[in-house]
Amino acid sequence: MTAMAALPISTPIPAPIVTAVAGLGAPASLADGANGWRATALRRFAACGLPTRRLEAWKYTDLSSLQGIDFQPAAADLRLADDHPLPQLADQPGHRLVFADGVLQPALSACTPAAGLDVGRLADWLSAADAAAELGAAGEPSPMVALNAALASDGLRLSTAPGIAVDRPVELVFIGGLGEAATASHPRHRIELAAGSSATLIEVHAGGGDGCYLANHVGEITIGEHARLRHVIVQTEGATAYHIASRFVSVAADGRYEAFTLTASGRLTRNEVTVSLNGPGAACVLAGAYLLRDREHCDTTTIIEHRAPHTSCREVFKGVLDGASRGVFQGRIVVHRGAQKIDGHQLSKALLLSDAAEVDQKPELEIYADDVKCSHGAAAGQLDADELFYLRSRGIPEEQARRLLIEGFLVDVFDEVTDDAVRAALFAHARRWFAAPGGPQR
Amino acid sequence: MDSAVQATRDAVEALAGEKYKYGFVTDIEADTAPKGLNEDIVRFISAKKNEPEWLLDWRLKAFRHWLEMPEPQWAKVSFPPLDYQDAYYYSAPKVGKRPESLDEIDPELRKTYEKLGIPLKEQEILAGVAVDAVFDSVSVATTFKKKLEEYGVIFCSISEAIQRCPELIRKYLGSVVPYTDNKHATLNSAVFTDGSFVYVPEGVRCPMELSTYFRINAAKTGQFERTLIIADRGSYVSYLEGCTAPMRDENQLHAAVVELVALDDAEIKYSTVQNWYPGDENGKGGIYNFVTKRGACRGRNSKISWTQVETGSAITWKYPSCILQGDNSVGEFYSIAITNNYQQADTGTKMIHLGRNTRSRIISKGISAGHGAQTYRGLVRIAAKAAGARNHTQCDSLLIGDRSAAHTVPYIETRNRTAMVEHEATTSKINDDQLFYCRQRGIAEEEAVALIVNGFCREVLQQLPMEFAVEAQKLVAISLEGSVG
Amino acid sequence: MLTIENLHVAVDGRSILSGFDLDVGPGEVHAIMGPNGSGKSTLSYVLAGRDGYDVTAGRVQLDGQDLLAMAPEERAAAGLFLAFQYPVEIPGVANATFLRQSLNAVRKARGLDELDAMQFLKSARARMKLLGMTDEMLKRSVNTGFSGGEKKRNEVLQMTLLEPRLAILDETDSGLDVDALRIVADGVNGLRAPDRSFVVITHYQRLLDYIVPDRVHILARGRIVRSGGEDLAREVERTGYADYLAPAA
């Protein structure tokens, strides 16, 4: 790992801590020591280990199967062929960074310079010792975030100048599972939008081979006053992939964060996002769809903190569960003392297609101010038999009728995506899921 | 015009300005065990009750288990650690023997119950309510026994039931809430002193409402009553429970356990108006109400319905639940919780769907005023075999004042695709337009708040038997006093 | 009876009424007409004492009492009644409970005996019959799920029960068809009495065909810009408000 090697090594790491992260993508060089902030993060992770279901935040997601796998970091010189097919969402991204098992692929990446937009690698920034101290400061001391801080090597750094509207999206492509051995990567992203600027960030995560892999992402996003970030994430990870993402978003007054996540495959996915609305007028929209089959597991955990008056949020998540899959939605809206005039609304719906599928929902309101309008709704059920019969009575074959109804269930959540082309591309992904071998089972 | 509504109106007016009116202390000589908690106390209680060996063993097993158990930590309530050694675990009003008739009851005790408005007197019993009164730890009177006996209904204190029908006790005690359940319930299993017992035989529709009034009187006394209700096949019973306690500066622990068993086609309706002393305006004193209530719908087509109005206690920690084992069984939970001043409540329900076509309904109305804080905490679990299960949950919270807090924490686990589960929750402040409209029509602000809150709670109040609905509406108004202006 | 002098009112720092004067004598009916946004509803809310309206100058007297110093319920007891443009829905509270609680609160404040359930029902039913309302409207929750016409009738019912000294009708005609308008107007006309006054706030002249005013005032730019007899209403209907919107020369 180039970035790791570039760092000054100052602290020897005790053997038990090395053992705690062994097999989770730690480089062999770790035994020689690490600099201060990595050592702190290592210690923090070693103290708690991988999260277990005894932690309330992980009640429904079990990571114990990770322990049996010996994850190694990918070779720093891993290179994909120049004509390697790329999963992509945007037609014409302004910037594209491609990572293979966490390693940047310069030949496949492309950048179009744009005024007021600074796009770079975390690795470059990490080499600057003064910047490194900031790493690992984000959020609550969650074990997976600590693990990321301890082992992060690369990722996106993006910042905008005040008042700049970046018209073409920035796209990140992550391809995993390329090698024979199990690999782990801990990408870390920092995105800063200055006051009055706007941008679109697209992340595409896809499996590139049959290998087992762990991608443990951490994103830190800062949105300035009157700034706006549209964030679209597509996850079509490999069948044995573990994808764990923790995002921390802070939004200043009149700023706006809009995120849409589509999860269409992956052995275990956990998308955790914490949004802090820090100034009056700050708003966020979190939306997403998860389409699961076989033994896939997808956990969406959101925490929205209303820390200032006149802030608002909206959340809509829909899941379609087939096979023996399991969906988890944990959504918490917190209104802090003194944060009056709050609008907070949340909806979680799940459609169960098979007998073995399961969905666990925990919508949560935590309110310490009185002048609020908050609500949540959660529902789970199967396709409506009457509707199905109605369509079939009009001559539509059963399988097609089922697809129509599933699409009908999903379609409105895609309306949360404002860009027409992106929405169409996302919906095409959803359609591909229906068409995959096996289709939605009975 | 709805006469309950109207009677309430009259009563509310009569009570205007009334503070906690049940805060008196009755001066009665009590038979009290030494302070503290150890195996000897458990043996003492069991011996006092002349219990069979198996029950003492069960209590001791519970006590030993309790020693090892951690306090439950997940509820959103805060209080200093409980000192279990600084309390009395047995306090009984001193009477030579159990009274044969009401005339034999200590006149001081009679006066207490009169103040509480309990219809102990025969003529009031004709109103159709049979009452078991539990004073501190011991059942002091059960009325209207004869009429019930004609129907084969057993309604007595649990101590008496242990002597009278040990086989029923042995079969059902701890069968819904095992002694290992949680720290509070386990403590209760070790030291419970009394409580009510009801058995309704096959095919019998209990001819009257059964009612228990619980009263904590003695200082530094924990109350650990245990209630067991068994509705045999095809039977029906409606049971009401009311609670009060004197005003004291210290916190007193009330850790009750209620177990309900409904067999095939049986129905139990269990209503609670909980008005334990809530502490003063500054949060001093008040009851810690840590209660485990659970019903098992064991039989097909059985039904258990919980209704609770929780206005009292410094801290309320209770989750009346239903285990829906029998096919087509039904569980219901209707709740009003009010926290004012510094009261805290963490309350809700669990609906565990195991049988096919089981249905549950949850309606929870929370009102938080002053520095009050409350949490609705609920679990709806649809097990893999619960085909056709249905749940509908509606949780609404109303906030009065910017220091109040309201939280909603539902867990919804669905493991069967043919199930249909719906959950909705809202949190908002009391509506200014409604308040202004009422005031423009001449209704004073505090009265307007009570009116609007009673409207907000109506779906739950409607579930209560008439005489309780009236009391509950009064309580809603009284509990919110001082919350505006 | 009602005297408003130099009333200035601001909402969120924005001036809505500036130098509003009005004098309504006993038994008189005054109509206040004006374009949208002229401050008509502000006037009705500030008289009834709703929060959020800052009186920055001026005074208001009802029968010699300082109206602005009183709480909303005290104004109601003193005889002020506001028929809301948008009657508020109160779910779960039976209309009968609400009406009786309101009536008895006002009666008590006026030193009258409170009515028991039977007396109240008798009194309410007699009035409801005249307004074409069914008994069922007593059982339903206050205004909840009522049609526009039912809501307005419920307002007039409350007015007839509370027997105010001064009734303010805020856009009572909005959302009513002709038949409902006639019933509501008959209800109001039936209450006209030498010791009872009305302020009828309306955008259109239509209502004034049914409730004939003694005086008509045009409210624009936060004050009364013209006053006249009932003919003024017809004139405005013909010419519109445009002339009044331009700042005075």
XYZ file of C-alpha atoms in Angstrom, chain A residues 16-432:
417
model
C -2.727 -7.962 20.435
C -3.766 -4.945 18.400
C -2.055 -6.288 15.330
C -3.925 -9.527 15.936
C -7.218 -7.648 16.252
C -6.931 -6.256 12.759
C -5.139 -9.202 11.190
C -7.250 -10.655 8.431
C -9.205 -7.423 8.000
C -6.969 -5.947 5.364
C -4.101 -4.789 7.539
C -0.803 -4.588 5.675
C 2.115 -6.664 6.885
C 3.998 -3.440 7.585
C 1.608 -2.653 10.413
C 3.574 -4.872 12.754
C 6.448 -2.436 12.445
C 4.345 0.405 13.823
C 2.129 3.252 12.723
C 2.001 6.964 13.252
C -0.054 8.607 16.019
C -3.538 8.885 14.619
C -3.514 5.440 13.058
C -2.331 4.019 16.329
C -5.190 5.752 18.144
C -7.727 4.361 15.696
C -6.184 0.908 15.928
C -6.407 0.967 19.668
C -10.011 2.105 19.494
C -10.921 -0.722 17.158
C -8.971 -3.316 19.112
C -10.803 -2.274 22.272
C -14.203 -3.174 20.840
C -13.454 -5.470 17.890
C -15.950 -6.048 15.119
C -19.431 -4.879 16.074
C -21.675 -7.608 17.425
C -25.429 -7.838 17.589
C -25.247 -6.882 21.221
C -24.658 -3.317 20.070
C -28.071 -1.740 19.572
C -26.927 -0.178 16.288
C -26.027 -3.636 14.960
C -28.984 -5.518 16.408
C -30.062 -6.905 13.065
C -26.743 -7.233 11.229
C -24.316 -9.954 12.123
C -20.705 -9.557 11.002
C -19.435 -12.676 12.718
C -18.933 -14.442 9.371
C -16.179 -11.919 8.573
C -14.033 -13.467 11.226
C -13.556 -16.707 9.361
C -12.128 -14.959 6.323
C -8.494 -13.912 5.961
C -8.764 -10.585 4.145
C -5.578 -9.153 2.763
C -4.968 -5.762 1.182
C -4.732 -5.810 -2.606
C -1.311 -5.391 -4.145
C -0.493 -1.720 -4.595
C 0.428 -2.367 -8.201
C -2.847 -4.070 -9.097
C -3.805 -2.817 -12.559
C -6.808 -3.631 -14.674
C -6.502 -3.910 -18.433
C -7.039 -0.642 -20.247
C -10.148 -2.018 -21.910
C -11.636 -3.458 -18.734
C -15.414 -2.984 -18.960
C -16.572 -0.366 -16.505
C -19.888 -0.290 -14.788
C -21.035 3.291 -15.004
C -24.080 5.404 -14.469
C -23.348 8.853 -15.805
C -23.087 9.299 -19.570
C -20.541 12.026 -19.372
C -18.979 12.377 -16.005
C -16.716 15.365 -15.624
C -14.412 13.281 -13.504
C -14.070 9.580 -13.060
C -11.893 7.820 -10.541
C -11.713 4.063 -10.844
C -10.539 1.849 -8.000
C -9.897 -1.894 -8.210
C -10.063 -3.604 -4.814
C -9.321 -0.189 -3.333
C -6.354 0.574 -5.610
C -6.621 3.577 -7.932
C -6.481 2.777 -11.672
C -4.915 5.893 -13.232
C -5.290 4.603 -16.769
C -9.028 4.106 -16.400
C -9.601 7.348 -14.531
C -10.172 10.625 -16.308
C -10.529 14.167 -15.196
C -11.858 17.165 -17.062
C -10.608 20.297 -15.394
C -13.396 22.556 -14.213
C -13.112 25.957 -12.629
C -13.700 25.977 -8.889
C -13.631 22.187 -8.575
C -10.743 20.445 -6.925
C -10.720 16.663 -7.272
C -7.886 14.648 -5.853
C -6.811 11.448 -4.121
C -6.837 10.954 -0.430
C -3.465 9.242 -0.707
C -1.804 12.439 -1.867
C -3.324 14.342 0.955
C -2.454 11.703 3.532
C 1.207 12.151 2.710
C 0.951 15.651 4.090
C 1.476 14.967 7.760
C -0.461 17.957 9.058
C -3.660 16.916 7.289
C -3.491 13.419 8.683
C -4.377 14.516 12.183
C -7.930 15.227 11.039
C -8.543 11.700 9.940
C -10.559 9.604 12.266
C -12.215 12.553 13.930
C -15.566 11.950 12.247
C -18.620 10.767 14.026
C -19.211 8.482 16.949
C -16.527 5.993 17.800
C -17.984 3.211 15.692
C -15.794 0.138 15.340
C -15.960 0.054 11.541
C -15.107 3.746 11.302
C -12.150 3.230 13.598
C -11.031 0.284 11.500
C -11.231 2.461 8.413
C -9.206 5.217 10.040
C -6.583 2.705 11.051
C -6.233 1.170 7.618
C -7.461 3.779 5.111
C -5.134 4.176 2.181
C -6.956 6.041 -0.552
C -10.220 7.570 -1.671
C -11.693 10.748 -3.040
C -10.956 14.274 -1.974
C -13.312 16.757 -3.486
C -13.815 20.398 -2.763
C -15.575 23.237 -4.490
C -15.006 26.965 -4.453
C -17.776 29.222 -3.155
C -20.676 29.796 -5.526
C -19.533 27.272 -8.130
C -22.165 25.047 -9.749
C -20.388 21.949 -11.013
C -22.514 20.902 -13.950
C -21.112 17.486 -14.782
C -21.156 14.734 -12.193
C -18.098 13.344 -10.462
C -18.157 9.569 -10.689
C -16.401 7.067 -8.493
C -16.207 3.477 -9.686
C -15.201 0.692 -7.327
C -14.602 -2.783 -8.658
C -14.023 -5.539 -6.150
C -13.276 -9.225 -5.963
C -10.750 -9.286 -8.781
C -8.261 -11.668 -7.254
C -8.365 -15.224 -5.981
C -7.702 -14.297 -2.384
C -10.066 -12.414 -0.143
C -9.217 -8.726 -0.194
C -10.212 -5.867 2.018
C -10.079 -2.177 1.302
C -10.902 0.772 3.525
C -11.515 3.725 1.218
C -12.074 7.083 2.781
C -13.646 10.081 1.121
C -13.739 13.734 2.026
C -16.121 16.023 0.223
C -16.379 19.706 1.004
C -18.819 21.999 -0.727
C -18.166 25.654 -0.097
C -20.982 28.117 0.432
C -23.345 28.488 -2.499
C -21.771 25.724 -4.586
C -23.442 22.615 -5.937
C -22.292 19.276 -7.304
C -23.402 15.748 -8.131
C -21.446 12.771 -6.878
C -22.094 9.313 -8.262
C -20.682 6.144 -6.746
C -20.825 2.849 -8.600
C -19.802 -0.249 -6.674
C -19.614 -3.490 -8.601
C -18.223 -6.960 -8.329
C -15.491 -7.603 -10.898
C -14.820 -11.272 -10.287
C -15.693 -14.177 -8.053
C -13.377 -13.232 -5.223
C -14.626 -12.477 -1.746
C -13.984 -8.947 -0.589
C -14.710 -6.424 2.097
C -15.132 -2.787 1.166
C -15.323 -0.644 4.281
C -15.992 2.910 3.122
C -16.104 6.036 5.225
C -17.291 9.329 3.785
C -17.070 12.724 5.403
C -19.182 15.313 3.691
C -19.405 18.985 4.574
C -22.008 21.129 2.878
C -21.663 24.880 3.274
C -24.371 27.509 3.476
C -26.701 27.459 0.467
C -24.645 24.613 -1.008
C -26.225 21.483 -2.441
C -24.918 17.976 -2.990
C -26.743 15.332 -4.973
C -25.331 11.939 -4.125
C -26.267 8.798 -6.036
C -24.961 5.387 -5.026
C -25.423 2.147 -6.937
C -24.354 -1.102 -5.377
C -24.177 -4.172 -7.575
C -21.520 -5.899 -5.530
C -20.360 -9.478 -6.007
C -22.190 -12.426 -4.502
C -19.657 -12.816 -1.715
C -18.986 -9.133 -1.109
C -19.252 -7.345 2.198
C -19.940 -3.683 1.684
C -19.980 -1.479 4.758
C -20.295 2.242 4.294
C -20.447 4.916 6.992
C -21.200 8.436 5.895
C -21.136 11.548 8.016
C -22.759 14.582 6.509
C -22.923 18.014 8.041
C -25.121 20.634 6.454
C -24.879 24.359 7.164
C -27.736 26.872 7.000
C -29.860 26.592 3.849
C -27.618 23.797 2.604
C -29.113 20.662 1.118
C -28.059 17.031 0.905
C -29.959 14.659 -1.374
C -28.924 11.032 -1.462
C -30.279 8.040 -3.306
C -28.954 4.536 -2.815
C -29.836 1.534 -4.936
C -28.654 -1.817 -3.638
C -29.148 -4.605 -6.148
C -26.653 -7.249 -4.998
C -23.961 -8.097 -2.474
C -23.673 -10.744 0.240
C -23.931 -8.211 3.059
C -24.417 -4.495 2.704
C -24.622 -1.932 5.437
C -25.284 1.670 4.482
C -25.112 3.894 7.495
C -25.527 7.618 7.154
C -25.539 10.292 9.824
C -26.723 13.707 8.737
C -26.364 16.684 10.986
C -28.491 19.686 10.065
C -26.571 22.459 11.717
C -28.078 25.727 10.506
C -31.566 27.113 9.897
C -32.921 26.106 6.506
C -30.674 23.038 6.243
C -32.459 20.104 4.645
C -31.851 16.567 3.565
C -33.594 13.941 1.524
C -32.508 10.347 1.941
C -34.056 7.816 -0.360
C -33.290 4.419 -1.671
C -34.345 1.012 -2.855
C -32.912 -2.384 -2.029
C -33.559 -5.464 -4.134
C -32.457 -8.648 -2.448
C -32.466 -12.340 -3.219
C -30.793 -15.564 -2.103
C -29.121 -14.981 1.253
C -28.333 -11.329 0.681
C -28.538 -8.951 3.583
C -28.966 -5.211 3.308
C -29.015 -2.887 6.300
C -29.944 0.759 5.890
C -29.264 2.743 9.021
C -29.900 6.481 9.058
C -29.549 9.040 11.791
C -30.738 12.553 11.125
C -29.867 15.127 13.737
C -31.838 18.344 13.715
C -29.489 20.625 15.591
C -30.919 23.962 14.448
C -34.422 25.402 14.120
C -36.233 25.448 10.760
C -34.528 22.328 9.459
C -36.277 19.565 7.568
C -35.749 16.031 6.395
C -37.536 13.462 4.324
C -36.726 9.782 4.019
C -38.215 7.144 1.769
C -36.834 3.625 1.510
C -38.367 0.664 -0.255
C -37.228 -2.907 -0.317
C -38.119 -5.942 -2.398
C -37.032 -9.185 -0.777
C -36.836 -12.545 -2.428
C -35.211 -15.888 -1.557
C -33.907 -16.065 2.002
C -32.782 -12.470 2.006
C -33.058 -10.072 4.871
C -33.646 -6.359 4.811
C -33.021 -4.044 7.715
C -34.113 -0.462 8.054
C -33.168 1.526 11.127
C -34.021 5.182 10.816
C -33.688 7.635 13.625
C -34.753 11.258 13.560
C -33.454 13.307 16.471
C -34.697 16.804 17.238
C -32.426 18.479 19.739
C -33.544 20.813 22.504
C -34.219 24.269 21.100
C -34.459 23.091 17.496
C -38.003 24.355 16.895
C -40.060 24.444 13.688
C -38.882 21.079 12.466
C -40.357 18.967 9.720
C -39.189 15.393 9.708
C -40.857 12.585 7.804
C -39.820 9.045 7.137
C -41.278 6.077 5.314
C -40.011 2.515 5.077
C -41.833 -0.113 3.063
C -40.912 -3.666 2.255
C -42.377 -6.153 -0.147
C -41.791 -9.790 0.729
C -41.786 -12.117 -2.269
C -40.806 -15.397 -0.675
C -41.506 -17.449 2.406
C -37.975 -17.262 3.730
C -37.425 -13.515 3.322
C -37.386 -11.297 6.385
C -37.488 -7.596 7.044
C -36.706 -5.830 10.300
C -37.668 -2.213 10.634
C -36.912 0.190 13.422
C -38.057 3.693 12.647
C -37.322 5.939 15.563
C -38.209 9.457 16.679
C -36.300 11.148 19.465
C -37.717 14.587 20.136
C -36.615 17.191 22.639
C -38.456 20.244 21.264
C -42.187 20.812 21.047
C -42.805 22.828 17.906
C -42.255 19.958 15.511
C -44.071 17.975 12.883
C -42.494 14.572 12.741
C -43.800 11.275 11.527
C -42.710 7.876 10.431
C -44.408 5.012 8.756
C -43.345 1.452 8.209
C -45.083 -1.357 6.417
C -44.367 -4.875 5.265
C -46.429 -7.238 3.192
C -46.666 -9.192 -0.009
C -48.067 -8.447 -3.432
C -51.769 -7.791 -3.351
C -53.578 -10.905 -4.507
C -56.524 -8.918 -5.863
C -54.302 -6.714 -7.966
C -52.439 -9.733 -9.281
C -55.685 -11.448 -10.197
C -56.994 -8.315 -11.864
C -53.951 -8.077 -14.128
C -54.092 -11.785 -14.966
C -57.770 -11.563 -15.764
C -56.788 -8.989 -18.367
C -54.541 -11.534 -20.016
C -51.195 -10.547 -18.530
C -49.110 -13.629 -17.721
C -48.459 -14.089 -14.012
C -44.731 -13.433 -14.042
C -45.199 -10.256 -16.019
C -48.034 -9.185 -13.765
C -45.845 -9.677 -10.728
C -43.109 -7.570 -12.269
C -45.551 -4.836 -13.086
C -46.771 -4.761 -9.521
C -43.251 -4.777 -8.087
C -42.321 -1.916 -10.397
C -45.450 -0.110 -9.317
C -44.407 -0.589 -5.699
C -40.942 0.805 -6.379
C -41.494 3.504 -8.909
C -42.249 6.450 -6.680
C -39.054 6.126 -4.667
C -37.108 6.668 -7.903
C -38.920 9.965 -8.299
C -36.655 11.214 -5.545
C -33.833 11.285 -8.107
C -34.084 14.683 -9.768
C -31.873 14.037 -12.804
C -33.880 12.300 -15.531
C -30.962 10.447 -17.110
C -29.654 9.215 -13.782
C -33.125 8.138 -12.721
C -33.579 6.204 -15.958
C -30.188 4.526 -15.523
C -31.062 3.576 -11.948
C -34.405 2.178 -12.924
C -32.716 0.160 -15.666
C -30.602 -1.432 -12.924
C -33.762 -2.329 -11.071
C -35.222 -3.873 -14.237
C -32.070 -5.931 -14.717
